[in-house]
mmCIF file of C-alpha atoms in Angstrom:
data_model
loop_
_atom_site.group_PDB
_atom_site.id
_atom_site.type_symbol
_atom_site.label_atom_id
_atom_site.label_comp_id
_atom_site.label_asym_id
_atom_site.label_seq_id
_atom_site.Cartn_x
_atom_site.Cartn_y
_atom_site.Cartn_z
ATOM 1 C CA MET X 3 35.152 -2.444 -38.926
ATOM 2 C CA ALA X 4 38.875 -3.630 -39.668
ATOM 3 C CA GLU X 5 37.581 -6.582 -41.608
ATOM 4 C CA LEU X 6 35.233 -4.633 -43.659
ATOM 5 C CA GLY X 7 38.010 -2.160 -44.686
ATOM 6 C CA LYS X 8 40.336 -5.065 -45.647
ATOM 7 C CA LYS X 9 37.491 -6.541 -47.816
ATOM 8 C CA TYR X 10 36.947 -2.939 -49.397
ATOM 9 C CA CYS X 11 40.633 -2.639 -50.357
ATOM 10 C CA VAL X 12 40.660 -6.037 -52.077
ATOM 11 C CA TYR X 13 37.711 -4.747 -53.863
ATOM 12 C CA CYS X 14 39.490 -1.607 -55.074
ATOM 13 C CA LEU X 15 42.726 -3.477 -56.148
ATOM 14 C CA ALA X 16 40.541 -6.028 -58.150
ATOM 15 C CA GLU X 17 38.574 -3.222 -59.820
ATOM 16 C CA GLU X 18 41.162 -3.053 -62.688
ATOM 17 C CA ASP X 19 40.830 -6.888 -63.343
ATOM 18 C CA MET X 20 37.186 -6.663 -63.328
ATOM 19 C CA ALA X 21 37.214 -3.586 -65.937
ATOM 20 C CA ALA X 22 39.688 -5.723 -67.929
ATOM 21 C CA HIS X 23 37.081 -8.738 -67.848
ATOM 22 C CA VAL X 24 34.032 -6.736 -68.687
ATOM 23 C CA GLY X 25 35.606 -4.898 -71.654
ATOM 24 C CA ALA X 26 37.224 -1.686 -72.730
ATOM 25 C CA SER X 27 33.603 0.161 -72.826
ATOM 26 C CA ARG X 28 33.967 0.485 -68.715
ATOM 27 C CA THR X 29 36.540 2.085 -66.641
ATOM 28 C CA PRO X 30 37.659 0.809 -63.381
ATOM 29 C CA GLN X 31 35.624 3.590 -61.526
ATOM 30 C CA GLU X 32 32.281 2.786 -63.231
ATOM 31 C CA VAL X 33 32.834 -0.820 -62.555
ATOM 32 C CA MET X 34 33.456 0.098 -58.763
ATOM 33 C CA GLU X 35 30.503 2.226 -58.728
ATOM 34 C CA HIS X 36 28.213 -0.380 -60.286
ATOM 35 C CA TYR X 37 29.331 -3.142 -57.749
ATOM 36 C CA VAL X 38 28.850 -0.918 -54.934
ATOM 37 C CA SER X 39 25.172 0.352 -55.988
ATOM 38 C CA MET X 40 23.926 -2.940 -57.247
ATOM 39 C CA TYR X 41 25.566 -5.536 -54.660
ATOM 40 C CA ILE X 42 26.599 -3.542 -51.497
ATOM 41 C CA HIS X 43 23.713 -1.244 -51.289
ATOM 42 C CA GLY X 44 21.323 -3.086 -53.376
ATOM 43 C CA ASN X 45 18.910 -6.004 -52.054
ATOM 44 C CA LEU X 46 21.625 -8.436 -51.781
ATOM 45 C CA GLY X 47 23.615 -6.135 -49.549
ATOM 46 C CA LYS X 48 20.592 -5.333 -47.517
ATOM 47 C CA ALA X 49 19.869 -8.938 -47.026
ATOM 48 C CA CYS X 50 23.339 -10.092 -46.252
ATOM 49 C CA ILE X 51 25.342 -7.199 -44.432
ATOM 50 C CA PRO X 52 23.816 -6.440 -41.015
ATOM 51 C CA ASP X 53 23.427 -2.948 -39.994
ATOM 52 C CA THR X 54 25.423 -3.324 -36.676
ATOM 53 C CA ILE X 55 28.818 -5.285 -36.460
ATOM 54 C CA PRO X 56 27.818 -8.736 -34.861
ATOM 55 C CA ASN X 57 29.456 -10.442 -32.034
ATOM 56 C CA ARG X 58 29.880 -7.036 -29.964
ATOM 57 C CA VAL X 59 29.933 -7.977 -26.333
ATOM 58 C CA THR X 60 27.430 -6.005 -24.085
ATOM 59 C CA ASP X 61 27.314 -6.034 -20.468
ATOM 60 C CA HIS X 62 23.939 -7.017 -19.213
ATOM 61 C CA THR X 63 24.757 -7.888 -15.690
ATOM 62 C CA CYS X 64 25.257 -4.372 -14.333
ATOM 63 C CA PRO X 65 22.466 -2.039 -15.873
ATOM 64 C CA SER X 66 22.532 1.490 -14.853
ATOM 65 C CA GLY X 67 20.485 1.362 -11.242
ATOM 66 C CA GLY X 68 20.829 -2.348 -11.046
ATOM 67 C CA PRO X 69 21.610 -4.081 -7.746
ATOM 68 C CA LEU X 70 25.379 -4.635 -8.791
ATOM 69 C CA SER X 71 25.719 -1.349 -10.805
ATOM 70 C CA PRO X 72 28.756 0.755 -10.295
ATOM 71 C CA SER X 73 26.367 3.861 -10.362
ATOM 72 C CA LEU X 74 25.298 2.921 -7.007
ATOM 73 C CA THR X 75 28.206 4.196 -5.241
ATOM 74 C CA THR X 76 27.964 7.579 -7.127
ATOM 75 C CA PRO X 77 27.090 10.154 -4.353
ATOM 76 C CA LEU X 78 23.521 11.790 -4.697
ATOM 77 C CA PRO X 79 22.956 15.420 -4.356
ATOM 78 C CA PRO X 80 22.949 16.638 -0.501
ATOM 79 C CA LEU X 81 19.394 16.661 1.160
ATOM 80 C CA ASP X 82 17.474 20.024 1.409
ATOM 81 C CA ILE X 83 16.932 20.271 4.912
ATOM 82 C CA SER X 84 17.944 22.695 7.774
ATOM 83 C CA VAL X 85 20.963 22.928 9.957
ATOM 84 C CA ALA X 86 18.826 21.733 13.102
ATOM 85 C CA GLU X 87 17.260 18.912 11.202
ATOM 86 C CA GLN X 88 20.775 17.690 9.966
ATOM 87 C CA GLN X 89 21.898 17.744 13.716
ATOM 88 C CA GLN X 90 18.897 15.723 14.451
ATOM 89 C CA LEU X 91 19.767 13.206 11.722
ATOM 90 C CA GLY X 92 23.481 13.273 12.224
ATOM 91 C CA TYR X 93 23.720 14.226 8.537
ATOM 92 C CA MET X 94 26.702 15.707 7.020
ATOM 93 C CA PRO X 95 25.552 17.357 3.367
ATOM 94 C CA LEU X 96 29.055 17.828 2.039
ATOM 95 C CA ARG X 97 29.811 14.070 2.539
ATOM 96 C CA ASP X 98 26.145 12.868 1.933
ATOM 97 C CA ASP X 99 26.856 10.720 4.949
ATOM 98 C CA TYR X 100 25.476 10.246 8.367
ATOM 99 C CA GLU X 101 27.225 9.859 11.854
ATOM 100 C CA ILE X 102 25.662 6.118 12.000
ATOM 101 C CA GLU X 103 25.518 4.470 8.670
ATOM 102 C CA TYR X 104 24.001 1.086 7.625
ATOM 103 C CA ASP X 105 26.613 -1.587 8.601
ATOM 104 C CA GLN X 106 28.624 0.946 10.993
ATOM 105 C CA ASP X 107 31.668 -1.517 11.280
ATOM 106 C CA ALA X 108 32.187 -2.312 7.585
ATOM 107 C CA GLU X 109 35.569 -0.399 7.242
ATOM 108 C CA THR X 110 36.891 -2.615 9.910
ATOM 109 C CA LEU X 111 37.361 -5.192 7.006
ATOM 110 C CA ILE X 112 40.134 -3.051 5.353
ATOM 111 C CA SER X 113 41.434 -1.095 8.135
ATOM 112 C CA GLY X 114 44.059 -3.549 9.109
ATOM 113 C CA LEU X 115 44.959 -4.607 5.549
ATOM 114 C CA SER X 116 48.527 -3.734 4.101
ATOM 115 C CA VAL X 117 50.220 -4.845 1.039
ATOM 116 C CA ASN X 118 53.536 -6.491 1.535
ATOM 117 C CA TYR X 119 55.835 -7.690 -0.987
ATOM 118 C CA ASP X 120 56.332 -11.003 0.684
ATOM 119 C CA ASP X 121 52.558 -11.925 0.663
ATOM 120 C CA ASP X 122 52.142 -15.216 -0.795
ATOM 121 C CA ASP X 123 49.035 -16.109 -3.047
ATOM 122 C CA VAL X 124 46.755 -17.220 -0.357
ATOM 123 C CA GLU X 125 47.226 -13.940 1.675
ATOM 124 C CA ILE X 126 46.601 -11.952 -1.462
ATOM 125 C CA GLU X 127 43.582 -13.792 -2.557
ATOM 126 C CA LEU X 128 42.249 -13.208 1.153
ATOM 127 C CA LYS X 129 42.933 -9.563 1.138
ATOM 128 C CA ARG X 130 40.985 -9.290 -2.415
ATOM 129 C CA ALA X 131 38.196 -11.142 -0.664
ATOM 130 C CA HIS X 132 38.210 -8.448 2.070
ATOM 131 C CA VAL X 133 38.205 -5.611 -0.298
ATOM 132 C CA ASP X 134 35.325 -7.215 -2.249
ATOM 133 C CA MET X 135 33.333 -7.760 1.001
ATOM 134 C CA TYR X 136 33.872 -3.961 1.697
ATOM 135 C CA VAL X 137 32.741 -2.837 -1.751
ATOM 136 C CA ARG X 138 29.604 -4.819 -1.607
ATOM 137 C CA LYS X 139 28.769 -3.379 1.738
ATOM 138 C CA LEU X 140 29.373 0.103 0.366
ATOM 139 C CA LYS X 141 27.025 -0.842 -2.297
ATOM 140 C CA GLU X 142 24.451 -1.963 -0.073
ATOM 141 C CA ARG X 143 25.000 1.168 1.914
ATOM 142 C CA GLN X 144 24.236 3.507 -0.805
ATOM 143 C CA ARG X 145 21.396 1.175 -2.275
ATOM 144 C CA ARG X 146 19.517 1.740 1.171
ATOM 145 C CA LYS X 147 20.282 5.620 0.619
ATOM 146 C CA ASN X 148 18.854 5.732 -2.859
ATOM 147 C CA ILE X 149 15.521 3.764 -1.175
ATOM 148 C CA ALA X 150 15.300 6.461 1.294
ATOM 149 C CA ARG X 151 15.653 9.273 -0.988
ATOM 150 C CA ASP X 152 13.463 7.993 -3.877
ATOM 151 C CA TYR X 153 10.724 7.200 -1.474
ATOM 152 C CA ASN X 154 11.186 10.271 0.733
ATOM 153 C CA LEU X 155 11.635 8.458 3.755
ATOM 154 C CA VAL X 156 13.828 11.443 5.550
ATOM 155 C CA PRO X 157 11.057 14.113 4.890
ATOM 156 C CA ALA X 158 8.409 11.531 5.986
ATOM 157 C CA PHE X 159 10.539 11.218 9.329
ATOM 158 C CA LEU X 160 10.616 14.987 9.659
ATOM 159 C CA GLY X 161 6.953 15.414 8.993
ATOM 160 C CA LYS X 162 7.473 17.304 5.846
ATOM 161 C CA ASP X 163 5.460 14.915 3.447
ATOM 162 C CA LYS X 164 2.202 15.654 5.257
ATOM 163 C CA LYS X 165 2.376 19.217 3.897
ATOM 164 C CA ASP X 166 3.240 18.044 0.614
ATOM 165 C CA LYS X 167 0.305 15.804 0.636
ATOM 166 C CA GLU X 168 -1.989 18.617 1.675
ATOM 167 C CA LYS X 169 -0.781 20.582 -1.447
ATOM 168 C CA THR X 170 -1.324 17.862 -3.821
ATOM 169 C CA PRO X 171 -4.371 16.038 -2.759
ATOM 170 C CA LYS X 172 -4.971 12.659 -4.694
ATOM 171 C CA ARG X 173 -7.998 10.101 -4.329
ATOM 172 C CA LYS X 174 -8.917 8.887 -1.080
ATOM 173 C CA ILE X 175 -7.165 5.623 -0.173
ATOM 174 C CA THR X 176 -9.402 3.038 1.419
ATOM 175 C CA LYS X 177 -8.522 1.033 4.825
ATOM 176 C CA GLU X 178 -8.096 -1.928 2.465
ATOM 177 C CA GLU X 179 -5.744 -0.272 0.326
ATOM 178 C CA LYS X 180 -3.742 0.852 3.132
ATOM 179 C CA GLU X 181 -3.432 -2.359 4.613
ATOM 180 C CA LEU X 182 -2.353 -3.886 1.042
ATOM 181 C CA ARG X 183 0.179 -1.085 0.831
ATOM 182 C CA LEU X 184 1.971 -2.244 4.069
ATOM 183 C CA LYS X 185 1.829 -5.863 2.807
ATOM 184 C CA LEU X 186 3.554 -4.736 -0.403
ATOM 185 C CA ARG X 187 6.093 -2.500 1.406
ATOM 186 C CA PRO X 188 9.014 -5.130 0.895
ATOM 187 C CA LEU X 189 8.703 -4.436 -2.486
ATOM 188 C CA TYR X 190 10.217 -0.903 -2.097
ATOM 189 C CA GLN X 191 13.862 -2.532 -2.436
ATOM 190 C CA PHE X 192 13.079 -3.810 -5.647
ATOM 191 C CA MET X 193 11.228 -0.994 -7.669
ATOM 192 C CA SER X 194 11.476 2.554 -7.760
ATOM 193 C CA CYS X 195 8.770 4.851 -6.185
ATOM 194 C CA LYS X 196 7.240 5.538 -9.660
ATOM 195 C CA GLU X 197 7.166 1.849 -10.432
ATOM 196 C CA PHE X 198 5.465 0.994 -7.151
ATOM 197 C CA GLU X 199 3.103 3.726 -7.582
ATOM 198 C CA ASP X 200 2.115 2.842 -11.030
ATOM 199 C CA PHE X 201 2.268 -0.701 -9.797
ATOM 200 C CA PHE X 202 -0.225 0.107 -7.011
ATOM 201 C CA GLU X 203 -2.579 2.319 -9.237
ATOM 202 C CA ASN X 204 -2.911 -0.542 -11.868
ATOM 203 C CA MET X 205 -3.962 -2.966 -8.973
ATOM 204 C CA HIS X 206 -6.707 -0.359 -8.216
ATOM 205 C CA LYS X 207 -7.833 -0.211 -11.615
ATOM 206 C CA GLU X 208 -7.822 -4.143 -11.788
ATOM 207 C CA ARG X 209 -10.271 -4.221 -8.923
ATOM 208 C CA VAL X 210 -12.386 -1.412 -10.243
ATOM 209 C CA LEU X 211 -12.631 -3.473 -13.745
ATOM 210 C CA ARG X 212 -13.456 -6.704 -12.005
ATOM 211 C CA ALA X 213 -16.340 -5.088 -10.033
ATOM 212 C CA LYS X 214 -17.498 -3.439 -13.237
ATOM 213 C CA ILE X 215 -17.313 -6.802 -15.165
ATOM 214 C CA ARG X 216 -19.244 -8.893 -12.415
ATOM 215 C CA GLU X 217 -21.887 -5.789 -12.553
ATOM 216 C CA LEU X 218 -22.266 -6.236 -16.316
ATOM 217 C CA GLN X 219 -22.404 -10.083 -15.982
ATOM 218 C CA ARG X 220 -25.131 -9.510 -13.355
ATOM 219 C CA TYR X 221 -27.043 -7.376 -15.807
ATOM 220 C CA ARG X 222 -26.632 -9.921 -18.574
ATOM 221 C CA ARG X 223 -28.161 -12.858 -16.096
ATOM 222 C CA ASN X 224 -31.066 -10.590 -15.537
ATOM 223 C CA GLY X 225 -31.710 -10.108 -19.321
ATOM 224 C CA ILE X 226 -30.366 -6.319 -19.696
ATOM 225 C CA THR X 227 -28.363 -5.745 -22.638
ATOM 226 C CA LYS X 228 -28.214 -2.060 -22.874
ATOM 227 C CA MET X 229 -26.830 0.561 -20.317
ATOM 228 C CA GLU X 230 -30.066 2.502 -20.643
ATOM 229 C CA GLU X 231 -32.089 -0.210 -19.029
ATOM 230 C CA SER X 232 -29.535 -0.629 -15.946
ATOM 231 C CA ALA X 233 -30.633 2.690 -14.472
ATOM 232 C CA GLU X 234 -34.402 1.509 -14.195
ATOM 233 C CA TYR X 235 -33.104 -2.123 -13.020
ATOM 234 C CA GLU X 236 -31.021 -0.527 -10.148
ATOM 235 C CA ALA X 237 -33.909 1.637 -9.001
ATOM 236 C CA ALA X 238 -36.405 -1.340 -8.865
ATOM 237 C CA ARG X 239 -33.723 -3.550 -7.321
ATOM 238 C CA HIS X 240 -33.105 -0.762 -4.478
ATOM 239 C CA LYS X 241 -36.771 -0.617 -4.017
ATOM 240 C CA ARG X 242 -37.093 -4.507 -3.432
ATOM 241 C CA GLU X 243 -34.160 -4.506 -1.179
ATOM 242 C CA LYS X 244 -35.654 -1.671 0.942
ATOM 243 C CA ARG X 245 -39.047 -3.487 0.974
ATOM 244 C CA LYS X 246 -37.152 -6.691 2.147
ATOM 245 C CA GLU X 247 -35.075 -4.726 4.895
ATOM 246 C CA ASN X 248 -38.389 -3.149 6.170
ATOM 247 C CA LYS X 249 -40.117 -6.629 6.491
ATOM 248 C CA SER X 250 -37.207 -8.115 8.276
ATOM 249 C CA ILE X 251 -37.267 -4.958 10.810
ATOM 250 C CA ALA X 252 -41.110 -5.475 11.260
ATOM 251 C CA SER X 253 -40.845 -9.394 11.627
ATOM 252 C CA SER X 254 -38.027 -8.918 14.213
ATOM 253 C CA LYS X 255 -39.849 -6.394 16.210
ATOM 254 C CA ARG X 256 -43.113 -8.444 16.080
ATOM 255 C CA GLY X 257 -40.957 -11.515 17.317
ATOM 256 C CA LYS X 258 -39.629 -9.544 20.142
ATOM 257 C CA GLU X 259 -43.030 -8.485 21.394
ATOM 258 C CA ASP X 260 -44.405 -11.977 21.135
ATOM 259 C CA GLY X 261 -41.403 -13.390 22.834
ATOM 260 C CA LYS X 262 -42.100 -11.010 25.663
ATOM 261 C CA GLU X 263 -46.002 -11.933 25.666
ATOM 262 C CA GLY X 264 -45.034 -15.443 25.539
ATOM 263 C CA GLU X 265 -42.452 -15.371 28.180
ATOM 264 C CA PHE X 266 -45.000 -14.108 30.882
ATOM 265 C CA ALA X 267 -47.999 -16.074 29.506
ATOM 266 C CA ALA X 268 -48.209 -18.523 32.299
ATOM 267 C CA ILE X 269 -48.243 -15.664 35.176
ATOM 268 C CA GLU X 270 -49.842 -12.661 33.447
ATOM 269 C CA ASN X 271 -53.566 -13.611 34.082
ATOM 270 C CA LEU X 272 -52.770 -14.272 37.770
ATOM 271 C CA PRO X 273 -53.721 -11.724 40.399
ATOM 272 C CA GLY X 274 -50.685 -9.384 41.535
ATOM 273 C CA PHE X 275 -49.047 -9.470 38.078
ATOM 274 C CA GLU X 276 -49.417 -5.810 37.474
ATOM 275 C CA LEU X 277 -47.611 -5.194 40.735
ATOM 276 C CA LEU X 278 -44.203 -6.528 39.590
ATOM 277 C CA SER X 279 -41.352 -5.015 37.982
ATOM 278 C CA ASP X 280 -40.146 -6.429 34.677
ATOM 279 C CA ARG X 281 -37.058 -8.235 36.565
ATOM 280 C CA GLU X 282 -39.723 -9.683 39.178
ATOM 281 C CA LYS X 283 -41.702 -10.854 36.284
ATOM 282 C CA VAL X 284 -38.706 -12.857 34.929
ATOM 283 C CA LEU X 285 -38.046 -14.258 38.356
ATOM 284 C CA CYS X 286 -41.367 -15.543 39.036
ATOM 285 C CA SER X 287 -41.642 -16.807 35.468
ATOM 286 C CA SER X 288 -38.418 -18.853 35.746
ATOM 287 C CA LEU X 289 -39.086 -20.033 39.435
ATOM 288 C CA ASN X 290 -42.944 -20.871 38.195
ATOM 289 C CA LEU X 291 -44.013 -19.050 41.457
ATOM 290 C CA SER X 292 -47.367 -17.140 41.249
ATOM 291 C CA PRO X 293 -47.053 -13.111 41.727
ATOM 292 C CA ALA X 294 -49.225 -13.335 44.886
ATOM 293 C CA ARG X 295 -47.061 -15.883 46.493
ATOM 294 C CA TYR X 296 -43.828 -13.811 45.531
ATOM 295 C CA VAL X 297 -45.316 -10.865 47.028
ATOM 296 C CA THR X 298 -46.141 -12.702 50.305
ATOM 297 C CA VAL X 299 -42.583 -13.765 50.686
ATOM 298 C CA LYS X 300 -40.911 -10.593 49.630
ATOM 299 C CA THR X 301 -43.031 -8.833 52.219
ATOM 300 C CA ILE X 302 -42.144 -11.337 55.080
ATOM 301 C CA ILE X 303 -38.395 -11.164 54.267
ATOM 302 C CA ILE X 304 -38.353 -7.239 54.136
ATOM 303 C CA LYS X 305 -40.253 -6.999 57.463
ATOM 304 C CA ASP X 306 -38.008 -9.572 59.121
ATOM 305 C CA HIS X 307 -35.076 -7.736 57.757
ATOM 306 C CA LEU X 308 -36.329 -4.453 59.130
ATOM 307 C CA GLN X 309 -37.021 -5.852 62.594
ATOM 308 C CA LYS X 310 -33.775 -7.300 62.764
ATOM 309 C CA ARG X 311 -32.241 -3.899 61.939
ATOM 310 C CA GLN X 312 -34.120 -2.322 64.885
ATOM 311 C CA GLY X 313 -33.015 -4.979 67.239
ATOM 312 C CA ILE X 314 -36.239 -6.607 67.500
ATOM 313 C CA PRO X 315 -36.210 -10.196 67.874
ATOM 314 C CA SER X 316 -38.442 -12.047 64.863
ATOM 315 C CA LYS X 317 -38.871 -15.480 63.900
ATOM 316 C CA SER X 318 -38.992 -16.314 60.252
ATOM 317 C CA ARG X 319 -42.593 -17.165 59.212
ATOM 318 C CA LEU X 320 -42.196 -18.214 55.690
ATOM 319 C CA PRO X 321 -44.719 -20.215 53.949
ATOM 320 C CA SER X 322 -44.395 -23.959 53.778
ATOM 321 C CA TYR X 323 -44.468 -23.797 50.023
ATOM 322 C CA LEU X 324 -41.223 -21.991 49.868
ATOM 323 C CA ASP X 325 -38.226 -24.543 49.761
ATOM 324 C CA LYS X 326 -34.683 -23.866 50.207
ATOM 325 C CA VAL X 327 -33.969 -23.539 46.409
ATOM 326 C CA LEU X 328 -36.644 -20.769 45.889
ATOM 327 C CA LYS X 329 -35.513 -19.137 49.451
ATOM 328 C CA LYS X 330 -32.161 -18.750 48.400
ATOM 329 C CA ARG X 331 -32.989 -17.331 44.675
ATOM 330 C CA ILE X 332 -35.404 -14.870 46.269
ATOM 331 C CA LEU X 333 -33.110 -13.773 48.694
ATOM 332 C CA ASN X 334 -30.122 -13.205 46.001
ATOM 333 C CA PHE X 335 -32.532 -11.433 44.008
ATOM 334 C CA LEU X 336 -33.537 -9.004 46.739
ATOM 335 C CA THR X 337 -30.165 -8.498 47.756
ATOM 336 C CA GLU X 338 -29.066 -7.488 44.386
ATOM 337 C CA SER X 339 -32.025 -5.212 44.044
ATOM 338 C CA GLY X 340 -31.137 -3.491 47.160
ATOM 339 C CA TRP X 341 -34.166 -4.401 49.234
ATOM 340 C CA ILE X 342 -31.931 -6.187 51.941
ATOM 341 C CA SER X 343 -28.428 -5.829 52.868
ATOM 342 C CA ARG X 344 -26.000 -8.973 52.076
ATOM 343 C CA ASP X 345 -25.550 -9.501 55.897
ATOM 344 C CA ALA X 346 -29.034 -10.222 56.265
ATOM 345 C CA SER X 347 -29.344 -12.709 53.348
#
């Protein structure tokens, strides 16, 4: 501004010379007005003279609310909580402090400092470094308070946020979105609550739009070019899927039935098959033992077991076709089924 003022004074001093050069038909005032209107406020002045004064230094390193902003140490209004809750948190509302703060021992950096006249340059710089470290710790402490205040962490700790959520219901958040929100939680310290919520909602809109785009691309691949045709296509697609599902269920049932019939195909036509339980059928089929022989062996083993329990001596009269492996398998099966005790087996 001072430079422009000097130039303006020069113009004023030279107006008489300019009027004399133009001629006696123009006064110095008219010459000055003509110059200002045609050159300063005219097209030439608009093109050459900037609206704002150039070379003005702007501090872009510490915006309001930034990581190193001086506004971080500005105390916030006290929390609106009861006295009992203040005591629970150790909160002092008049100071907006807690009994236990972040980096509780930060004050020890400057508690022992003192300014002496005989300090040399190294000691002065060391004390300045201590003060700078302490200020940074205070800013970090205040930054954490701001994050807790912005994201309502104190009401969440006290259980008040649940009531607020019930009063203002929003759309239901899915399990995947909850997991994604937990993964994005480290971004809390870099974004305000509103910025984070907008970012999260934009991610949700992106997923919805991507799903819609895939759906429209699927319509296009199937020859659908109008939204009116999509309803008919979806109804037909659901019917096809339902028929496929019914067919798969019916084939699986049929396969299970065929499997059971095929499992006992080797012994189902033999005598005594109808006397066996399902577990006994499986046992005979796995041992390749006919039902009649199994019933004979089972009868002999149970009869010998009952005689031993009554104190009657008995000799094992098992058939000759029953080897040690078959005998052990049948004894274990009868023991597990509860026909005989483990001591007898």
